[in-house]
Every structure is written in structure tokens, then in C-alpha cells.
Short mmCIF file of C-alpha atoms in Angstrom, two decimals:
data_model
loop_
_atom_site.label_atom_id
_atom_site.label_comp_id
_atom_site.label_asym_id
_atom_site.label_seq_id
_atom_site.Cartn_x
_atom_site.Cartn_y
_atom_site.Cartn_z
CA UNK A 183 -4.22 48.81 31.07
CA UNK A 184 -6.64 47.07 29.08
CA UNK A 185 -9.55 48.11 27.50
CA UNK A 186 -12.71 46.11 27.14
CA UNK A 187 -14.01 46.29 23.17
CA UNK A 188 -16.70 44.58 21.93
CA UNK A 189 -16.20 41.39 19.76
CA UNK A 190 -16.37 42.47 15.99
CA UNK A 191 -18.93 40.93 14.28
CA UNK A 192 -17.84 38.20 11.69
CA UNK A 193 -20.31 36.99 8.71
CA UNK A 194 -20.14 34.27 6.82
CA UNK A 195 -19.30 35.38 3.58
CA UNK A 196 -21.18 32.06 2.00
CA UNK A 197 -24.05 33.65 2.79
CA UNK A 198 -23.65 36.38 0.42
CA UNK A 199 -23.28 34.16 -2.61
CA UNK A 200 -26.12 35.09 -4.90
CA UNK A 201 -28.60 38.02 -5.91
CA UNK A 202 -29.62 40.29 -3.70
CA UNK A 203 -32.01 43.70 -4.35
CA UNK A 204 -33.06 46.45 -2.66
CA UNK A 205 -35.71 48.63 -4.92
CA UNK A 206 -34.54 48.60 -8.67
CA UNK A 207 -31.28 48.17 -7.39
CA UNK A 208 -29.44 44.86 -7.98
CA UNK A 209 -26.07 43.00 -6.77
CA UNK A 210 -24.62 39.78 -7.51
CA UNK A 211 -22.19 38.12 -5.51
CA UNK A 212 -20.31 34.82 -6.80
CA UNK A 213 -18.04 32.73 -5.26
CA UNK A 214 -15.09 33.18 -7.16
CA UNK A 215 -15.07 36.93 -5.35
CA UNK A 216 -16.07 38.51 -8.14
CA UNK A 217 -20.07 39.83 -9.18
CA UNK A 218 -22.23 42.47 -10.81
CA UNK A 219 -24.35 45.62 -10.10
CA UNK A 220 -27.32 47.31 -12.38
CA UNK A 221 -30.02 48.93 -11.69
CA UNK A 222 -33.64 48.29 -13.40
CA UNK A 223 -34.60 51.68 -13.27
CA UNK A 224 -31.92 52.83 -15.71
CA UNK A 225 -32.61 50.45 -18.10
CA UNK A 226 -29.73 48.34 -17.56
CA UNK A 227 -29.67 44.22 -17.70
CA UNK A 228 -27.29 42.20 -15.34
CA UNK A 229 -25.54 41.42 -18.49
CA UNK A 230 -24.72 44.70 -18.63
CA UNK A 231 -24.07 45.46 -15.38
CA UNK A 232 -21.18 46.71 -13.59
CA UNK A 233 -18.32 44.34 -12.58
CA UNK A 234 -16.85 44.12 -9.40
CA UNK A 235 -14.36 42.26 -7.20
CA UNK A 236 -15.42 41.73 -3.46
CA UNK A 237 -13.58 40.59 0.14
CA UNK A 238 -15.91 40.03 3.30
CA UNK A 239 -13.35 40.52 6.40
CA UNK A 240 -15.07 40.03 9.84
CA UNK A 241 -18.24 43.27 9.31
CA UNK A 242 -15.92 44.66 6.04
CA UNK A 243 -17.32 44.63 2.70
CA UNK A 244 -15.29 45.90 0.14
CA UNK A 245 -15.73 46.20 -3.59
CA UNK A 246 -13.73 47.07 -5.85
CA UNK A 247 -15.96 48.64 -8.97
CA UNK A 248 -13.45 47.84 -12.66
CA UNK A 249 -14.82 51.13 -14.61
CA UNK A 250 -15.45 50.72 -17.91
CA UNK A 251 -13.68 53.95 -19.18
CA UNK A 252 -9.82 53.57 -18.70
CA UNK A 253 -9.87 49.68 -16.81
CA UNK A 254 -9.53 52.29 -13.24
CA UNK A 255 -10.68 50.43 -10.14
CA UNK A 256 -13.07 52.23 -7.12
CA UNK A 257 -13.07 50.81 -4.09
CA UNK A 258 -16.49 50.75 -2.04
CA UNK A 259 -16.28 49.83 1.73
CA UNK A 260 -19.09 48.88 3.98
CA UNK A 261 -19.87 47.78 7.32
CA UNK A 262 -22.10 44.62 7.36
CA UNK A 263 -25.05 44.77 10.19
CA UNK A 264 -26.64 41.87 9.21
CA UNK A 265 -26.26 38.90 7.21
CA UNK A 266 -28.79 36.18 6.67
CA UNK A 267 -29.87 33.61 4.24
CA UNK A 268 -32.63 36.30 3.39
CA UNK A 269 -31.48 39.75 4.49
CA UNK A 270 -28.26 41.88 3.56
CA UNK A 271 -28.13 45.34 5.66
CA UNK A 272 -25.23 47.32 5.35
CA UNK A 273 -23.89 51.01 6.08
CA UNK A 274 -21.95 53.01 3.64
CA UNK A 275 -18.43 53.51 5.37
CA UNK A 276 -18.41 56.91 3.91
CA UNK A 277 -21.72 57.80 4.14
CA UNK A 278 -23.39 56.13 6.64
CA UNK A 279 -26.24 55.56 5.06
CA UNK A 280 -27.77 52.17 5.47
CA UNK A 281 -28.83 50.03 2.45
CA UNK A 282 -31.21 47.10 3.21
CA UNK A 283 -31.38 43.72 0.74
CA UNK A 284 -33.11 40.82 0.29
CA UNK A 285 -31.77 38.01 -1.51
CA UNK A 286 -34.09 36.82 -4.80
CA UNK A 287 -31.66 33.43 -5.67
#
């Protein structure tokens, strides 16, 4: 028997290239798969910003945070609801909890 799933939603992961912020909260996402996080609020510069790697498969964000303490890597998973030239929305995979961007360059 076959069941009938729905398609899985696939963004185009050129589309993330670029800042994005939601609040004080900042990401940067480069082309080379790799990009930054800080947050304004804590004082902290994109300079001095977390690194990360990233991988956009089909609705599956993943980062993988390099902490600056021992070189130990985090992952971070999200689904992707939306992708635009303007708008990021994604859920937490753990969580749930939706985070809504907008893109500033």
C-alpha cells in the first residue's frame, strides 16, 4: 500500500546568503557554508560573533555552532517555513518555537 505524503518543501538555499535579524538578534549566512551570530543587546559586534557552519537540505537548516571554549561543535536544526528574498521564518526542531527574520543586506 501506498501512502499519500505531502511534497517536502525545498528552499533555495541562495536565498539565505546574507544578514538577516530578528530583534537584536543577528545571523549571517555566506556562501562558502559558513557565517556568524551576535546579538546587539549583549554588547557583542559581528566581529565578534559566533561562528558557525550551515547545510540547507529540502526545509532542514542545520548549524553547526564551533564553541569557543575547547573547539566542541553544537549542532542546531530547524525546519524552514518560509524563505524569501526578504523573510526567513523558521521553527526550532527542538523547541518548536518559531523565529521570524528579515534580511538587512
Amino acid at each position: 500500500m501506498v501512502a499519500c505524503m505531502p511534497e517536502e518543501d525545498v528552499f533555495d538555499e541562495a536565498l539565505l546568503f546574507g544578514k538577516w535579524k530578528t530583534g537584536s538578534l543577528f545571523y549571517r549566512y555566506d556562501e562558502d557554508y559558513s557565517g556568524v551570530t551576535w546579538d546587539t543587546a549583549d554588547d557583542v559586534s559581528e566581529e565578534e560573533g559566533q561562528p558557525f557552519t550551515w547545510t540547507l537540505v529540502k526545509a532542514e537548516l542545520t548549524q553547526i555552532h564551533i564553541m569557543e571554549m575547547g573547539g566542541s561543535a553544537v549542532p542546531k536544526v530547524y525546519i524552514v517555513t518560509e524563505l524569501t528574498a526578504t523573510t526567513l521564518k523558521y521553527k526550532d526542531d527542538l523547541t518548536g518555537k518559531l523565529e521570524v527574520f528579515t534580511k538587512v543586506r
